[in-house]
DNA sequence: GGCCGTTTATGACAGATGTCACCGATGCGT
DNA sequence: ACGCATCGGTGACATCTGTCATAAACGGCC
């Protein structure tokens, strides 16, 4: 029997997925969590075979949860389920030791199959998403460019970005100009949008 | 027996919700759709009692689907399920004749209850969301201000917005300035973000 | 040691943007 | 008929933003 931990902040979806998995004889949902912290404490207590983690959790990123899980409980395989299948997320997830990556647009039937694959030590990545991730390539932005662009994404004026990043306004403008150039955007706002679409910020 | 049509572009979620509803004796999922067009044609063919429609569908807005359904098949009650429970969406949905509005964060147990309530001619709105919608009030933006701000939300420069809206650049700036003023934003990008958070664009 | 990329910064310039005053046209309610 | 909000526009001004040249400090790599 494969023991599964389900982590998703959307109760309705979590409950529905639990109902879906209950139909399988060899799977059992032994715990459900709504936040990253909850996921970690439950996993530590129950040692599930597979943790299915939503990418968007209220307190922390699903990939970071997987990272900690991978370090603390190497026997617990992790997989990510997400609404927004962005190339950058997949890259980060694989780097964090995630064994399965499934967009919520995937067919309902594959979920159980992937859980079994992952539990057996295999890997599974949605084929279409994998293709996109490969063709999209890696983020061309440096660490600081990413930081600054992330702050810029809220729509804040340069002075505020500078204050929040503890940089001079001039430096902020330089980074944003560089980022916009790399992303082929006419201004920082379009740059932020493009970076978001790729999952780079 | 209440016959339900499930519309959600996320296959996995749709299947999971179907599994959840299959546990109820008095409910049956008689059709599933992934797009707005599919939803309409299936509803026309099968005349379900309740249509559960996701707000985000690839081809058209869930509320617009509900609107058409309400006009063409008055006997089919509609309810909206959504990941992002924004006040503005709730307002639009209720204006379109939607009888139930449920964020996906709602408890899994309430779904069946709400379906029964709606099927019986009642209404149900998530209490927390209702409170937010009331406190947030209506959009202060005029039609054109909303149009222009929507175009501005992509991060495009003013000239492009002007071209796409068939307006002079000066007029666009006036509208955006007015919108930013009304929303208490320092610039159009922050204004766009705030309007999005309220579900106004 | 020298080269290269990254981080941080400054100064200068052109162009984009936000703001305001003001204008006319349209349409709606009373 | 009048007022009022909305729509569309122009012009002027100050400020914000994007771009570029330039440079010092730091770390990694050959």
Coordinates of N, CA and C in Angstrom, one line a residue, chain A residues 8-20 23 81-84 102-111 153-157 160 186-190 193 196, chain B residues 8-20 23 81-84 102-111 153-157 160 186-190 193 196:
Chain A
X8 N -2.3 20.9 -0.5 CA -2.9 21.9 -1.4 C -3.7 22.8 -0.6
X9 N -3.5 24.1 -0.8 CA -4.3 25.1 0.1 C -5.7 25.2 -0.3
X10 N -6.1 24.6 -1.5 CA -7.5 24.7 -1.9 C -8.2 23.4 -1.4
X11 N -9.0 23.6 -0.3 CA -9.6 22.5 0.4 C -10.4 21.6 -0.6
X12 N -11.2 22.4 -1.4 CA -12.1 21.7 -2.3 C -11.3 20.7 -3.2
X13 N -10.2 21.3 -3.8 CA -9.4 20.5 -4.7 C -8.7 19.3 -4.0
X14 N -8.3 19.6 -2.8 CA -7.6 18.6 -2.0 C -8.5 17.4 -1.7
X15 N -9.7 17.8 -1.3 CA -10.7 16.8 -1.0 C -11.1 16.0 -2.2
X16 N -11.2 16.7 -3.3 CA -11.6 16.0 -4.5 C -10.5 15.1 -5.0
X17 N -9.2 15.5 -4.9 CA -8.1 14.6 -5.2 C -8.1 13.4 -4.3
X18 N -8.4 13.6 -3.0 CA -8.4 12.5 -2.1 C -9.5 11.5 -2.5
X19 N -10.6 12.0 -2.9 CA -11.7 11.1 -3.4 C -11.3 10.3 -4.6
X20 N -10.6 11.0 -5.5 CA -10.1 10.4 -6.7 C -9.1 9.2 -6.4
X23 N -10.3 5.8 -4.9 CA -10.8 4.8 -5.8 C -9.7 3.7 -6.1
X81 N 2.3 19.3 -8.2 CA 1.1 19.5 -9.0 C 0.8 20.9 -9.1
X82 N 0.6 21.5 -10.3 CA 0.4 22.9 -10.4 C -0.6 23.3 -11.4
X83 N -1.2 24.5 -11.2 CA -2.2 25.1 -12.2 C -1.4 25.7 -13.4
X84 N -0.3 26.4 -13.0 CA 0.4 27.1 -14.0 C 1.7 26.3 -14.3
X102 N 3.5 17.5 -12.6 CA 2.2 17.3 -13.3 C 1.4 18.6 -13.3
X103 N 1.1 19.2 -14.5 CA 0.1 20.3 -14.5 C -1.3 19.8 -14.2
X104 N -2.1 20.6 -13.7 CA -3.5 20.2 -13.3 C -4.3 20.0 -14.6
X105 N -3.8 20.3 -15.7 CA -4.5 20.1 -17.0 C -4.3 18.6 -17.4
X106 N -3.4 17.9 -16.8 CA -3.2 16.5 -17.2 C -4.4 15.7 -16.9
X107 N -4.5 14.6 -17.6 CA -5.7 13.7 -17.5 C -5.7 13.1 -16.1
X108 N -7.0 13.0 -15.5 CA -7.1 12.5 -14.2 C -6.6 11.1 -14.0
X109 N -6.6 10.3 -15.1 CA -6.2 8.9 -15.0 C -4.7 8.8 -14.7
X110 N -3.9 9.8 -15.2 CA -2.5 9.6 -15.0 C -2.0 9.8 -13.6
X111 N -2.8 10.5 -12.8 CA -2.3 10.9 -11.4 C -1.8 9.6 -10.7
X153 N 7.9 44.1 -10.3 CA 6.7 43.5 -10.8 C 5.4 44.0 -10.1
X154 N 5.6 44.6 -8.9 CA 4.4 45.1 -8.2 C 3.9 46.4 -8.8
X155 N 4.7 47.0 -9.7 CA 4.3 48.3 -10.3 C 4.9 49.5 -9.6
X156 N 5.7 49.2 -8.6 CA 6.2 50.3 -7.8 C 7.2 51.2 -8.6
X157 N 7.3 52.5 -8.3 CA 8.2 53.4 -9.0 C 9.6 53.0 -8.5
X160 N 11.1 53.5 -4.9 CA 10.6 52.5 -3.9 C 11.4 51.2 -4.1
X186 N 10.2 46.3 -24.0 CA 10.3 47.8 -24.2 C 10.5 48.5 -22.9
X187 N 10.0 47.9 -21.8 CA 10.2 48.6 -20.5 C 10.1 47.5 -19.4
X188 N 10.4 48.0 -18.2 CA 10.5 47.0 -17.1 C 9.2 46.2 -16.8
X189 N 8.1 46.9 -17.1 CA 6.8 46.2 -16.8 C 6.6 45.1 -17.8
X190 N 6.9 45.3 -19.1 CA 6.7 44.2 -20.0 C 7.8 43.1 -19.7
X193 N 6.4 41.0 -17.0 CA 5.4 40.1 -17.5 C 6.0 38.9 -18.2
X196 N 7.6 36.5 -15.8 CA 6.6 35.8 -15.0 C 6.1 34.7 -15.9
Chain B
X8 N -14.5 22.6 -16.4 CA -13.2 23.0 -15.9 C -12.1 22.6 -16.9
X9 N -11.2 23.5 -17.2 CA -10.2 23.2 -18.2 C -9.1 22.3 -17.6
X10 N -9.1 22.3 -16.3 CA -8.0 21.4 -15.7 C -8.6 20.0 -15.5
X11 N -8.1 19.2 -16.4 CA -8.6 17.8 -16.5 C -8.6 17.1 -15.1
X12 N -7.4 17.2 -14.5 CA -7.2 16.5 -13.3 C -8.2 16.9 -12.2
X13 N -8.4 18.2 -12.1 CA -9.3 18.8 -11.1 C -10.8 18.3 -11.4
X14 N -11.1 18.4 -12.7 CA -12.4 18.0 -13.1 C -12.7 16.6 -12.8
X15 N -11.7 15.7 -13.1 CA -11.9 14.3 -12.7 C -12.0 14.1 -11.2
X16 N -11.2 14.8 -10.5 CA -11.2 14.7 -9.0 C -12.5 15.1 -8.5
X17 N -13.1 16.2 -9.0 CA -14.4 16.7 -8.5 C -15.5 15.7 -8.9
X18 N -15.3 15.1 -10.0 CA -16.3 14.1 -10.4 C -16.3 12.9 -9.4
X19 N -15.1 12.5 -9.0 CA -14.9 11.4 -8.1 C -15.6 11.8 -6.8
X20 N -15.4 13.1 -6.4 CA -16.0 13.6 -5.1 C -17.5 13.5 -5.2
X23 N -19.5 10.2 -4.9 CA -19.8 9.6 -3.5 C -21.2 9.9 -3.0
X81 N -17.2 28.1 -9.7 CA -16.1 27.7 -8.8 C -14.8 28.3 -9.3
X82 N -14.0 28.9 -8.4 CA -12.9 29.6 -8.9 C -11.7 29.5 -7.9
X83 N -10.5 29.6 -8.4 CA -9.3 29.6 -7.6 C -9.1 31.0 -7.0
X84 N -9.3 32.0 -7.8 CA -9.1 33.4 -7.3 C -10.4 34.0 -6.9
X102 N -18.4 29.8 -5.3 CA -17.6 29.0 -4.3 C -16.1 29.1 -4.7
X103 N -15.3 29.7 -3.8 CA -13.8 29.6 -4.1 C -13.3 28.2 -3.8
X104 N -12.3 27.8 -4.5 CA -11.8 26.4 -4.4 C -11.2 26.2 -3.0
X105 N -11.0 27.3 -2.2 CA -10.5 27.1 -0.9 C -11.6 26.6 0.1
X106 N -12.8 26.6 -0.4 CA -14.0 26.2 0.5 C -13.8 24.7 0.8
X107 N -14.4 24.3 1.9 CA -14.3 22.9 2.4 C -14.9 22.0 1.3
X108 N -14.3 20.8 1.1 CA -14.9 19.9 0.1 C -16.3 19.5 0.4
X109 N -16.6 19.4 1.7 CA -18.0 18.9 2.1 C -19.1 19.9 1.7
X110 N -18.8 21.2 1.5 CA -19.8 22.1 1.2 C -20.3 22.0 -0.3
X111 N -19.4 21.5 -1.1 CA -19.8 21.4 -2.6 C -21.1 20.8 -2.8
X153 N -2.3 46.8 -18.8 CA -1.9 45.8 -17.9 C -0.9 44.8 -18.5
X154 N -0.7 44.8 -19.8 CA 0.3 43.9 -20.4 C 1.7 44.5 -20.3
X155 N 1.8 45.8 -20.0 CA 3.0 46.5 -19.8 C 3.4 47.2 -21.1
X156 N 2.5 47.3 -22.0 CA 2.8 48.0 -23.3 C 3.0 49.5 -23.1
X157 N 3.8 50.2 -23.9 CA 3.9 51.6 -23.8 C 2.7 52.3 -24.3
X160 N 1.4 52.2 -28.0 CA 0.7 50.9 -28.4 C -0.7 50.8 -27.9
X186 N 0.4 55.1 -7.9 CA 1.4 56.1 -8.3 C 1.6 56.2 -9.8
X187 N 1.3 55.1 -10.4 CA 1.4 55.0 -11.9 C 0.5 54.0 -12.4
X188 N 0.4 53.9 -13.8 CA -0.6 53.0 -14.4 C -0.4 51.5 -14.1
X189 N 0.9 51.2 -13.9 CA 1.2 49.8 -13.6 C 0.7 49.3 -12.2
X190 N 0.9 50.2 -11.3 CA 0.4 49.9 -9.9 C -1.1 49.9 -10.0
X193 N -2.3 46.7 -11.3 CA -2.2 45.6 -10.4 C -3.4 45.6 -9.4
X196 N -6.6 44.6 -10.9 CA -6.6 43.1 -11.0 C -7.0 42.4 -9.7

